[in-house]
Coordinates of C-alpha atoms in Angstrom, one line a residue:
Chain B
X1 CA 32.9 -135.4 6.5
X2 CA 35.7 -134.8 4.1
X3 CA 39.0 -133.8 5.8
X4 CA 39.8 -130.1 6.4
X5 CA 43.1 -129.4 5.1
X6 CA 44.8 -126.2 6.1
X7 CA 45.5 -124.4 2.9
X8 CA 45.5 -125.3 -0.8
X9 CA 48.7 -127.2 -0.9
X10 CA 48.3 -129.1 2.3
X11 CA 46.7 -132.1 0.8
X12 CA 49.8 -132.6 -1.8
X13 CA 52.3 -131.9 0.7
X14 CA 50.7 -134.8 2.7
X15 CA 50.4 -137.1 0.0
X16 CA 54.1 -136.5 -0.8
X17 CA 55.2 -137.3 2.5
X18 CA 53.3 -140.2 4.1
X19 CA 53.1 -140.5 7.8
X20 CA 54.2 -144.2 7.5
X21 CA 57.3 -143.2 6.2
X22 CA 57.9 -140.4 8.8
X23 CA 57.4 -142.7 11.8
X24 CA 59.8 -145.2 10.1
X25 CA 62.3 -142.6 9.8
X26 CA 61.8 -141.5 13.5
X27 CA 62.2 -145.3 14.3
X28 CA 65.6 -145.4 12.5
X29 CA 66.8 -142.3 13.9
X30 CA 66.0 -143.0 17.6
X31 CA 67.5 -146.7 17.1
X32 CA 70.5 -145.2 15.7
X33 CA 71.2 -142.9 18.5
X34 CA 70.2 -145.7 21.2
X35 CA 67.4 -143.3 22.6
X36 CA 66.6 -143.6 26.4
X37 CA 63.7 -141.8 27.9
X38 CA 63.0 -141.7 31.9
X39 CA 59.7 -142.2 33.5
X40 CA 58.5 -139.0 35.2
X41 CA 55.0 -139.4 36.8
X42 CA 52.4 -139.9 34.1
X43 CA 54.9 -139.1 31.3
X44 CA 58.3 -140.1 30.0
X45 CA 61.1 -137.5 29.3
X46 CA 63.2 -138.0 26.4
X47 CA 66.4 -135.7 26.1
X48 CA 66.9 -135.1 22.3
X49 CA 69.4 -133.7 19.7
X50 CA 68.1 -131.0 17.6
X51 CA 67.7 -133.7 14.6
X52 CA 65.5 -135.9 17.0
X53 CA 63.2 -133.0 18.0
X54 CA 62.7 -132.3 14.4
X55 CA 61.7 -135.7 13.5
X56 CA 59.5 -136.2 16.7
X57 CA 57.7 -133.0 15.8
X58 CA 57.3 -134.2 12.4
X59 CA 55.8 -137.6 13.6
X60 CA 53.8 -136.0 16.3
X61 CA 55.2 -138.0 19.1
X62 CA 55.2 -135.9 22.4
X63 CA 55.6 -132.3 23.0
X64 CA 58.8 -130.1 23.4
X65 CA 59.4 -128.8 26.8
X66 CA 60.3 -125.2 26.7
X67 CA 62.9 -124.2 29.3
X68 CA 65.6 -121.3 29.3
X69 CA 68.2 -123.9 28.4
X70 CA 69.0 -123.6 24.9
X71 CA 71.5 -126.6 24.8
X72 CA 69.8 -129.4 26.3
X73 CA 66.2 -130.2 24.7
X74 CA 63.6 -132.5 26.2
X75 CA 60.4 -133.9 24.8
X76 CA 57.6 -135.0 27.0
X77 CA 55.9 -138.3 25.9
X78 CA 52.5 -139.6 27.1
X79 CA 52.6 -143.3 28.5
X80 CA 50.7 -144.5 25.3
X81 CA 53.5 -142.8 23.3
X82 CA 56.3 -144.0 25.3
X83 CA 55.0 -147.5 25.2
X84 CA 54.2 -147.7 21.5
X85 CA 57.9 -146.3 20.8
X86 CA 59.2 -148.8 23.1
X87 CA 57.1 -152.0 22.6
X88 CA 55.6 -151.5 19.0
X89 CA 58.3 -149.8 17.3
X90 CA 61.1 -150.9 19.6
X91 CA 63.1 -148.0 19.1
X92 CA 63.3 -146.4 22.7
X93 CA 64.6 -147.5 25.9
X94 CA 62.8 -146.5 29.1
X95 CA 64.5 -146.1 32.4
X96 CA 63.6 -145.7 36.1
X97 CA 64.7 -142.9 38.2
X98 CA 67.8 -144.9 39.2
X99 CA 68.9 -145.2 35.7
X100 CA 68.4 -148.7 35.1
X101 CA 66.6 -149.9 31.8
X102 CA 63.1 -151.1 32.4
X103 CA 62.2 -154.5 30.9
X104 CA 58.8 -154.5 28.7
X105 CA 57.2 -156.3 31.8
X106 CA 58.4 -153.6 34.3
X107 CA 57.1 -151.1 31.9
X108 CA 53.8 -152.5 31.7
X109 CA 53.2 -152.6 35.3
X110 CA 54.4 -149.0 35.8
X111 CA 51.9 -148.1 33.0
X112 CA 48.8 -150.0 34.5
X113 CA 49.8 -148.6 38.0
X114 CA 49.5 -144.9 36.8
X115 CA 46.4 -145.3 34.6
X116 CA 44.0 -147.8 35.5
X117 CA 42.6 -148.5 32.0
X118 CA 46.1 -148.5 30.3
X119 CA 45.6 -151.7 28.5
X120 CA 42.4 -150.4 26.6
X121 CA 43.6 -147.0 25.9
X122 CA 47.0 -148.2 24.6
X123 CA 45.1 -150.8 22.5
X124 CA 43.0 -147.9 21.0
X125 CA 46.1 -145.7 20.8
X126 CA 48.2 -148.4 18.8
X127 CA 45.2 -149.5 16.8
X128 CA 45.0 -146.1 15.2
X129 CA 48.6 -145.2 15.2
X130 CA 49.4 -148.5 13.2
X131 CA 46.7 -147.2 10.6
X132 CA 48.8 -144.1 10.2
X133 CA 46.6 -141.9 12.1
X134 CA 48.4 -139.0 14.3
X135 CA 47.1 -139.4 17.4
X136 CA 47.0 -136.8 20.1
X137 CA 45.3 -136.0 23.6
X138 CA 41.6 -135.1 23.3
X139 CA 41.0 -133.5 26.8
X140 CA 40.4 -130.3 25.3
X141 CA 37.4 -131.5 24.0
X142 CA 36.6 -134.0 26.8
X143 CA 37.4 -137.2 24.8
X144 CA 40.3 -139.5 25.1
X145 CA 42.1 -138.9 21.8
X146 CA 41.7 -136.7 18.8
X147 CA 42.9 -138.3 15.3
X148 CA 44.4 -136.4 12.5
X149 CA 44.8 -137.8 8.8
X150 CA 48.4 -136.3 8.8
X151 CA 50.3 -133.7 10.7
X152 CA 48.1 -131.1 12.5
X153 CA 50.0 -128.3 10.7
X154 CA 48.4 -129.5 7.6
X155 CA 44.8 -130.7 8.5
X156 CA 42.4 -130.3 11.2
X157 CA 41.6 -133.4 13.5
X158 CA 38.8 -135.5 11.8
X159 CA 37.9 -137.8 14.8
X160 CA 37.2 -137.1 18.3
X161 CA 37.8 -140.7 20.1
X162 CA 36.3 -142.0 23.1
X163 CA 37.8 -145.4 24.2
X164 CA 35.1 -147.6 25.9
X165 CA 36.3 -150.5 28.0
X166 CA 33.7 -151.4 30.8
X167 CA 30.8 -150.0 32.8
X168 CA 32.4 -147.0 34.5
X169 CA 33.3 -144.8 31.5
X170 CA 31.5 -142.3 29.1
X171 CA 28.4 -142.4 27.1
X172 CA 26.3 -144.5 29.9
X173 CA 23.4 -141.9 29.7
X174 CA 21.8 -140.6 26.8
X175 CA 22.4 -136.9 27.6
X176 CA 26.0 -137.6 27.6
X177 CA 26.0 -139.0 24.2
X178 CA 23.9 -135.8 23.1
X179 CA 26.4 -133.6 24.7
X180 CA 29.4 -135.2 23.0
X181 CA 27.7 -135.3 19.4
X182 CA 26.6 -131.7 19.9
X183 CA 30.2 -130.7 20.8
X184 CA 31.8 -133.0 17.9
X185 CA 29.5 -131.2 15.5
X186 CA 30.3 -127.7 16.6
X187 CA 34.0 -128.2 16.3
X188 CA 33.7 -130.2 13.0
X189 CA 34.7 -133.7 14.4
X190 CA 33.1 -137.1 13.7
X191 CA 32.7 -138.9 17.0
X192 CA 34.5 -142.2 16.8
X193 CA 33.8 -144.7 19.7
X194 CA 36.2 -147.6 19.9
X195 CA 35.1 -150.3 22.0
X196 CA 38.0 -152.6 23.2
X197 CA 37.2 -156.0 24.0
X198 CA 39.6 -158.3 26.0
X199 CA 38.1 -161.4 24.8
X200 CA 39.1 -163.1 27.8
X201 CA 42.7 -162.2 27.5
X202 CA 43.9 -160.5 30.9
X203 CA 46.3 -157.7 31.4
X204 CA 49.1 -159.6 32.9
X205 CA 51.6 -159.0 30.1
X206 CA 51.5 -156.8 27.0
X207 CA 51.4 -160.0 24.7
X208 CA 47.7 -160.0 25.8
X209 CA 47.3 -157.1 23.6
X210 CA 47.2 -159.2 20.3
X211 CA 44.1 -160.9 21.7
X212 CA 42.2 -157.8 22.2
X213 CA 39.8 -156.8 19.4
X214 CA 38.5 -153.3 18.6
X215 CA 35.1 -152.2 17.4
X216 CA 34.7 -148.8 15.8
X217 CA 31.5 -147.0 15.7
X218 CA 31.1 -143.6 14.4
X219 CA 28.6 -141.7 15.6
X220 CA 26.8 -138.4 14.0
X221 CA 23.8 -136.5 14.1
X222 CA 20.8 -137.4 11.8
X223 CA 18.8 -134.5 10.8
X224 CA 15.2 -135.5 9.2
X225 CA 15.2 -132.3 7.3
X226 CA 18.5 -133.0 5.8
X227 CA 17.7 -136.6 4.9
X228 CA 14.5 -136.3 2.8
X229 CA 13.7 -138.9 0.1
X230 CA 12.6 -136.0 -1.8
X231 CA 15.7 -134.0 -2.7
X232 CA 13.7 -131.0 -4.1
X233 CA 11.5 -130.6 -0.8
X234 CA 15.0 -131.0 1.0
X235 CA 16.6 -128.4 -0.8
X236 CA 13.7 -125.8 -0.5
X237 CA 13.6 -126.9 3.2
X238 CA 9.7 -127.4 2.9
X239 CA 8.2 -128.6 6.1
X240 CA 5.1 -130.4 6.6
X241 CA 2.7 -130.0 9.5
X242 CA 2.2 -133.2 11.4
Chain E
X1 CA 28.2 -114.3 32.5
X2 CA 25.7 -111.4 32.3
X3 CA 22.2 -112.5 30.7
X4 CA 22.2 -112.0 26.8
X5 CA 19.2 -110.0 26.3
X6 CA 17.7 -110.2 22.5
X7 CA 17.5 -106.7 21.5
X8 CA 17.7 -103.3 23.4
X9 CA 14.4 -103.2 24.8
X10 CA 14.1 -106.6 25.9
X11 CA 15.3 -106.1 29.5
X12 CA 12.9 -103.2 29.9
X13 CA 10.2 -105.3 28.8
X14 CA 11.0 -108.2 31.0
X15 CA 11.4 -105.8 33.9
X16 CA 7.9 -104.4 33.2
X17 CA 6.4 -108.0 32.9
X18 CA 7.7 -110.2 35.7
X19 CA 7.5 -113.9 35.1
X20 CA 6.1 -114.4 38.5
X21 CA 2.8 -112.3 37.5
X22 CA 2.6 -114.2 34.0
X23 CA 2.5 -117.4 35.9
X24 CA 0.1 -116.3 38.3
X25 CA -2.1 -115.1 35.5
X26 CA -1.9 -118.5 33.9
X27 CA -2.9 -120.1 37.3
X28 CA -6.0 -118.0 37.5
X29 CA -7.0 -118.5 33.8
X30 CA -6.5 -122.3 33.9
X31 CA -8.5 -122.5 37.4
X32 CA -11.3 -120.2 35.9
X33 CA -11.9 -122.6 32.9
X34 CA -11.3 -125.8 35.2
X35 CA -8.7 -127.0 32.6
X36 CA -8.1 -130.9 32.2
X37 CA -5.2 -132.5 30.5
X38 CA -4.8 -136.1 29.5
X39 CA -2.0 -138.4 29.9
X40 CA -0.3 -139.5 27.0
X41 CA 2.9 -141.7 27.1
X42 CA 5.3 -139.2 28.7
X43 CA 3.5 -136.3 28.0
X44 CA 0.2 -134.6 29.0
X45 CA -2.2 -133.2 26.4
X46 CA -4.1 -130.0 27.1
X47 CA -6.9 -128.8 24.9
X48 CA -6.8 -125.3 24.7
X49 CA -8.8 -122.1 24.0
X50 CA -7.0 -119.3 22.3
X51 CA -6.7 -117.3 25.5
X52 CA -5.2 -120.1 27.2
X53 CA -2.6 -120.9 24.5
X54 CA -1.5 -117.2 24.6
X55 CA -1.0 -117.2 28.5
X56 CA 0.8 -120.7 28.2
X57 CA 3.1 -119.6 25.6
X58 CA 3.9 -116.3 27.9
X59 CA 4.5 -118.4 31.0
X60 CA 6.4 -121.2 28.5
X61 CA 4.7 -124.1 29.6
X62 CA 4.5 -126.8 27.1
X63 CA 4.4 -126.3 23.4
X64 CA 1.6 -126.1 20.9
X65 CA 0.9 -129.1 18.6
X66 CA 0.5 -127.9 15.1
X67 CA -2.4 -129.6 13.2
X68 CA -4.5 -128.9 10.2
X69 CA -7.2 -128.4 12.6
X70 CA -7.7 -124.8 13.3
X71 CA -10.5 -125.1 15.8
X72 CA -9.2 -127.4 18.2
X73 CA -5.7 -126.4 19.8
X74 CA -3.8 -128.6 21.9
X75 CA -0.7 -128.0 24.2
X76 CA 1.9 -130.8 24.8
X77 CA 3.2 -130.6 28.4
X78 CA 6.2 -132.5 29.8
X79 CA 5.6 -134.6 32.8
X80 CA 7.5 -132.0 35.2
X81 CA 5.3 -129.2 33.9
X82 CA 2.0 -131.0 34.1
X83 CA 3.1 -132.2 37.8
X84 CA 4.0 -128.5 38.5
X85 CA 0.7 -127.2 37.3
X86 CA -1.3 -129.8 38.9
X87 CA 0.6 -130.4 42.2
X88 CA 2.4 -127.0 42.9
X89 CA 0.1 -124.4 41.4
X90 CA -3.2 -126.5 41.7
X91 CA -4.6 -125.1 38.5
X92 CA -4.7 -128.2 36.3
X93 CA -6.6 -131.6 36.6
X94 CA -5.1 -134.6 35.0
X95 CA -7.2 -137.5 33.6
X96 CA -6.5 -141.1 32.4
X97 CA -7.3 -142.2 29.1
X98 CA -10.7 -143.6 30.5
X99 CA -11.5 -139.9 31.4
X100 CA -11.5 -140.2 35.1
X101 CA -9.5 -137.6 37.1
X102 CA -6.1 -138.7 38.7
X103 CA -5.5 -138.2 42.2
X104 CA -2.0 -136.7 43.1
X105 CA -0.9 -140.0 44.4
X106 CA -1.9 -141.8 41.0
X107 CA -0.2 -139.1 39.0
X108 CA 2.6 -139.4 41.3
X109 CA 3.1 -143.3 40.5
X110 CA 2.3 -142.6 36.7
X111 CA 5.3 -140.1 36.6
X112 CA 7.5 -142.4 38.4
X113 CA 6.8 -145.3 36.1
X114 CA 7.7 -143.4 32.9
X115 CA 10.8 -141.7 34.2
X116 CA 12.6 -143.4 36.5
X117 CA 14.3 -140.4 38.4
X118 CA 11.1 -138.3 38.2
X119 CA 11.1 -137.2 41.7
X120 CA 14.7 -135.8 41.4
X121 CA 14.2 -134.3 38.1
X122 CA 10.8 -132.7 39.4
X123 CA 12.6 -131.2 42.5
X124 CA 15.1 -129.6 40.3
X125 CA 12.5 -128.4 37.8
X126 CA 10.3 -127.0 40.6
X127 CA 13.2 -125.3 42.5
X128 CA 14.0 -123.4 39.6
X129 CA 10.3 -122.6 38.5
X130 CA 9.6 -121.3 42.0
X131 CA 12.6 -118.8 41.9
X132 CA 10.6 -117.7 38.6
X133 CA 13.2 -119.2 36.3
X134 CA 11.7 -120.3 33.0
X135 CA 12.7 -124.0 32.5
X136 CA 12.8 -125.8 29.3
X137 CA 14.1 -129.1 28.0
X138 CA 17.9 -129.2 27.4
X139 CA 18.3 -132.2 25.1
X140 CA 19.8 -130.1 22.3
X141 CA 22.8 -129.5 24.5
X142 CA 22.7 -132.9 26.3
X143 CA 21.6 -131.5 29.7
X144 CA 18.4 -132.1 31.5
X145 CA 17.2 -128.5 31.4
X146 CA 18.0 -125.0 30.1
X147 CA 16.9 -122.2 32.3
X148 CA 16.1 -118.6 31.2
X149 CA 15.9 -115.3 33.1
X150 CA 12.5 -114.5 31.4
X151 CA 10.8 -115.6 28.3
X152 CA 13.2 -117.1 25.5
X153 CA 12.0 -114.6 23.2
X154 CA 13.6 -111.8 25.0
X155 CA 16.7 -113.6 26.6
X156 CA 19.0 -116.3 25.6
X157 CA 19.2 -119.2 28.2
X158 CA 21.7 -118.5 30.9
X159 CA 22.1 -121.9 32.4
X160 CA 22.6 -125.4 31.2
X161 CA 21.3 -127.6 34.0
X162 CA 22.3 -131.1 34.8
X163 CA 20.2 -132.8 37.7
X164 CA 22.6 -135.3 39.8
X165 CA 20.6 -137.7 42.0
X166 CA 22.7 -141.0 42.5
X167 CA 25.6 -142.8 41.0
X168 CA 24.2 -143.6 37.5
X169 CA 24.1 -140.3 35.8
X170 CA 26.2 -137.7 34.2
X171 CA 29.7 -136.4 35.0
X172 CA 30.9 -139.3 36.7
X173 CA 34.2 -139.2 34.7
X174 CA 36.5 -136.3 33.9
X175 CA 36.2 -136.4 30.2
X176 CA 32.5 -136.2 30.6
X177 CA 32.9 -133.0 32.9
X178 CA 35.6 -131.4 30.3
X179 CA 33.1 -132.1 27.5
X180 CA 30.0 -130.7 28.9
X181 CA 32.0 -127.4 30.2
X182 CA 33.4 -127.2 26.7
X183 CA 30.0 -127.3 25.2
X184 CA 28.7 -124.8 27.4
X185 CA 31.5 -122.5 26.9
X186 CA 30.8 -122.6 23.1
X187 CA 27.0 -122.0 23.4
X188 CA 27.5 -119.1 26.2
X189 CA 25.9 -120.8 28.9
X190 CA 27.0 -121.6 32.4
X191 CA 26.9 -125.2 33.8
X192 CA 24.7 -125.7 36.7
X193 CA 24.8 -128.9 38.4
X194 CA 21.8 -129.5 40.9
X195 CA 22.3 -132.2 43.4
X196 CA 19.3 -133.3 44.6
X197 CA 19.4 -135.1 48.1
X198 CA 16.6 -137.0 49.5
X199 CA 17.9 -136.8 53.1
X200 CA 16.2 -140.0 54.0
X201 CA 12.8 -139.0 52.5
X202 CA 11.5 -141.8 50.0
X203 CA 9.8 -141.5 46.7
X204 CA 6.5 -142.9 48.0
X205 CA 4.3 -139.9 48.0
X206 CA 5.1 -136.0 46.6
X207 CA 4.8 -135.0 50.1
X208 CA 8.3 -136.2 50.5
X209 CA 9.6 -133.6 48.0
X210 CA 9.4 -131.1 50.8
X211 CA 12.1 -132.7 52.7
X212 CA 14.6 -133.2 49.6
X213 CA 17.2 -130.4 49.4
X214 CA 18.9 -129.1 46.3
X215 CA 22.7 -128.0 46.2
X216 CA 23.6 -125.8 43.4
X217 CA 26.9 -125.8 41.7
X218 CA 27.9 -123.5 38.8
X219 CA 31.0 -124.8 37.0
X220 CA 33.0 -122.7 34.6
X221 CA 36.5 -123.2 32.8
X222 CA 39.2 -121.3 34.6
X223 CA 42.0 -120.1 32.5
X224 CA 45.5 -119.1 34.1
X225 CA 46.3 -116.5 31.3
X226 CA 42.7 -114.8 32.0
X227 CA 43.1 -114.7 35.8
X228 CA 46.5 -113.3 36.4
X229 CA 47.2 -111.2 39.5
X230 CA 49.1 -108.7 37.3
X231 CA 46.4 -107.3 35.0
X232 CA 48.7 -105.3 32.9
X233 CA 50.3 -108.9 32.0
X234 CA 47.0 -110.4 31.6
X235 CA 45.8 -107.7 29.3
X236 CA 49.0 -108.2 26.9
X237 CA 48.5 -111.9 27.1
X238 CA 52.3 -112.1 28.4
X239 CA 53.5 -115.8 28.6
X240 CA 56.1 -116.9 30.9
X241 CA 58.6 -119.8 29.8
X242 CA 58.3 -122.4 32.3

């Protein structure tokens, strides 16, 4: 399925302004200002200056929290986003409630305590992000993430992503798979199943992540009528009696 | 969600011709002709006279098998349908390949050997059928059944039905539930979850079915915007900053 750009100029705009460059700008910008976010339940809250708000929005990390306060602005980051900025890009410090900065090991423990399968979800998230996909939550479609080729203002999301890690997740029964494929089709997305294998590495520290592997599978409906060997019959929609 | 009738006169037609009467006519017709179906994998095949084909179609049992043979017609029944006609309505005999008629006990064993959860699915199927719902396969939507208020030519299906029996089925994780509800919403159906409890009765013989209970739950998306206490604000779609 080809990417569905929003408007005629969107593709050219995206090409002229690659996501890798935007994320790299975000990294410099946060490093320069020594950015600190604080943990709050299953999110991290980042107080931002207007220039940070703009680059966070362009890079599609977190979402602005709308308050009546016009002076102080906050961005709410998911735990995957916070860990990616902190651990992978190394441009964000994260603090406890008490104001002390967490070590990466403390942060990893916190993430795992909030989301049981955090190592798997994070591996999938970072896997797509390092390939310059924009990754956003997929709960609206009942999947783990949705992936965009560029900023959501320029293009519709192409993939509905499900992360499989073990035995207690999605797609364990056929009807669940049918349901997911039907929904993905009706919202013009391709179902991308990422199976994260720990390969014997544990979840004790985030260094284990390097040993994890990710298998990609894209799943789509196959229609006999649309896949005939004889293209004329296919075009005419000829049906054969059985 | 109100039933979606197909055309203006459909509701009146349905009222004038209740499904209970149609099924009762089917029962008489099959009894009178001493109908025999034969087991074939996960289906039963019923050779039919033209008048049977007509009443089976009206009652929405099975589907015609289209062949080049204009003289002999066959209907393919699902195992739930075959067992309902045979055991509940008592109007269909079912034979093995060898041509000998199965006893109900043999039939029950056969059904269970083909579909692991047959007792649960059949309980759900017969539960809806005895309430005069037309029940058809739901695999197109990734559910177990779809239920129609009357014949599908008169009305769209109202419910997407999932049968829950134990620990290894659908709706075990939140994302699966979100996905299913989103799909049901987009195809204008209500998700009906039927939880079948065996209440300590086994699956040894079909008489155990009487001891099973069925819990109904219909699940729909709840939108804060559409459920405001203040109807004026709701109508205007007013949004409050948090």
